[in-house]
Short mmCIF file of C-alpha atoms in Angstrom, two decimals:
data_model
loop_
_atom_site.label_atom_id
_atom_site.label_comp_id
_atom_site.label_asym_id
_atom_site.label_seq_id
_atom_site.Cartn_x
_atom_site.Cartn_y
_atom_site.Cartn_z
CA MET A 1179 16.08 -2.06 -5.30
CA LEU A 1180 15.52 1.68 -4.85
CA THR A 1181 12.01 1.20 -6.18
CA ALA A 1182 11.16 -1.33 -3.46
CA ALA A 1183 12.69 1.00 -0.85
CA ILE A 1184 10.16 3.62 -1.92
CA TYR A 1185 7.03 1.66 -2.73
CA VAL A 1186 7.01 -0.85 0.15
CA PRO A 1187 7.18 1.74 2.96
CA ALA A 1188 4.76 3.96 1.02
CA ALA A 1189 2.27 1.11 0.85
CA PHE A 1190 2.46 0.36 4.55
CA ALA A 1191 2.20 4.08 5.37
CA GLU A 1192 -0.96 4.35 3.29
CA ILE A 1193 -2.46 1.17 4.70
CA CYS A 1194 -1.66 2.26 8.24
CA GLY A 1195 -3.20 5.67 7.65
CA CYS A 1196 -6.31 4.23 6.11
CA PHE A 1197 -6.57 1.60 8.84
CA CYS A 1198 -6.63 4.37 11.45
CA PHE A 1199 -9.74 5.75 9.78
CA TRP A 1200 -11.18 2.23 9.56
CA ALA A 1201 -10.48 1.72 13.27
CA TRP A 1202 -12.23 4.98 14.14
CA MET A 1203 -15.27 4.49 11.90
CA ARG A 1204 -15.74 0.72 11.95
CA LEU A 1205 -14.10 -0.48 15.17
CA GLY A 1206 -15.20 2.35 17.46
CA ARG A 1207 -11.72 3.55 18.36
CA SER A 1208 -11.07 7.06 19.60
CA ALA A 1209 -10.86 9.90 17.08
CA LEU A 1210 -7.30 10.37 18.34
CA VAL A 1211 -6.25 7.56 16.01
CA LEU A 1212 -6.86 9.98 13.16
CA VAL A 1213 -3.77 12.02 14.11
CA PRO A 1214 -1.22 9.27 13.38
CA GLY A 1215 -3.44 8.20 10.50
CA CYS A 1216 -3.19 11.60 8.82
CA LEU A 1217 0.57 11.76 9.45
CA SER A 1218 0.96 8.33 7.94
CA LEU A 1219 -0.95 9.41 4.82
CA VAL A 1220 1.29 12.46 4.48
CA LEU A 1221 4.33 10.17 4.72
CA PHE A 1222 2.83 7.95 2.03
CA ALA A 1223 2.32 10.85 -0.38
CA TRP A 1224 5.79 12.21 0.29
CA LEU A 1225 7.42 8.82 -0.34
CA LEU A 1226 5.69 8.43 -3.69
CA THR A 1227 7.31 11.64 -4.92
CA PHE A 1228 10.62 9.72 -4.98
CA SER A 1229 9.37 7.19 -7.51
CA PRO A 1230 11.71 6.58 -10.43
CA ALA A 1231 8.72 6.64 -12.84
CA ASP A 1232 8.75 9.38 -15.43
CA ASN A 1233 5.27 10.68 -14.52
CA ALA A 1234 2.75 10.52 -11.69
CA GLY A 1235 0.36 8.20 -13.52
CA ARG A 1236 2.99 5.51 -14.00
CA ALA A 1237 4.21 5.98 -10.42
CA TYR A 1238 0.69 5.30 -9.16
CA ALA A 1239 0.16 2.37 -11.52
CA ILE A 1240 3.39 0.71 -10.35
CA TYR A 1241 2.48 1.44 -6.77
CA GLY A 1242 -0.91 -0.23 -7.23
CA GLY A 1243 0.61 -3.68 -7.57
CA VAL A 1244 2.77 -3.19 -4.51
CA TYR A 1245 -0.20 -1.84 -2.56
CA ILE A 1246 -2.29 -4.92 -3.30
CA ALA A 1247 0.44 -7.29 -2.07
CA ALA A 1248 1.15 -5.12 0.99
CA SER A 1249 -2.57 -5.03 1.83
CA LEU A 1250 -2.68 -8.80 1.99
CA ILE A 1251 0.40 -8.87 4.20
CA TRP A 1252 -1.23 -6.27 6.48
CA SER A 1253 -4.38 -8.37 6.62
CA TRP A 1254 -2.31 -11.37 7.62
CA LEU A 1255 -0.05 -9.72 10.20
CA VAL A 1256 -2.34 -7.12 11.74
CA GLU A 1257 -5.84 -8.47 11.23
CA LYS A 1258 -4.82 -12.15 11.54
CA LEU A 1259 -6.46 -13.16 8.26
CA PRO A 1260 -3.99 -15.13 6.16
CA PRO A 1261 -4.22 -14.82 2.38
CA ASP A 1262 -5.69 -17.74 0.46
CA ARG A 1263 -4.45 -19.05 -2.87
CA TRP A 1264 -6.68 -16.62 -4.78
CA ASP A 1265 -5.26 -13.67 -2.85
CA ILE A 1266 -1.70 -14.83 -3.54
CA GLY A 1267 -2.37 -15.50 -7.21
CA GLY A 1268 -4.10 -12.15 -7.70
CA ALA A 1269 -1.29 -10.28 -5.94
CA ALA A 1270 1.32 -12.08 -8.05
CA ILE A 1271 -0.47 -11.04 -11.24
CA CYS A 1272 -0.61 -7.43 -10.02
CA LEU A 1273 3.11 -7.43 -9.15
CA VAL A 1274 3.95 -8.79 -12.60
CA GLY A 1275 1.85 -6.01 -14.12
CA ALA A 1276 3.63 -3.40 -12.00
CA ALA A 1277 7.02 -4.80 -13.06
CA ILE A 1278 6.02 -4.61 -16.74
CA ILE A 1279 5.04 -0.97 -16.31
CA LEU A 1280 8.24 -0.18 -14.39
CA LEU A 1281 10.71 -2.10 -16.54
CA GLY A 1282 9.13 -1.86 -19.97
CA PRO A 1283 11.32 -0.24 -22.63
CA ARG A 1284 10.37 3.36 -23.27
CA ALA A 1285 11.05 5.38 -26.41
#
C-alpha cells in the first residue's frame, strides 16, 4: 500500500508537470504555466526517492507501469479522451510487469 501511496501521486505530479509544458508549447498557453509545471516535476522526483525498491533503476521500472496507467486516466479525466480496450489491456500488462519487478523474490 505504501508503494501506491508513493507511485500514484508521483505519476500525476509528473504528468501534470509535463502537461504544463505541453500546454505552453502545443496549446498556446502562457509561459506562466511553466512555474507550476516545474514545481510539479520537482515534487515527482522527490516522491520517487521514497520508493521501497533497492535501487533507482528498479524504482523507475516499477514506476513505469504506474505512469502508463496514470497517463491514460489523465487523458480520460483532463483531456476527455477515454481509454479504449487496447489502452486498458496495455496498461494492465504494464502493471503486471511492474508488480513482478516489485514483488519478485530477490537473493
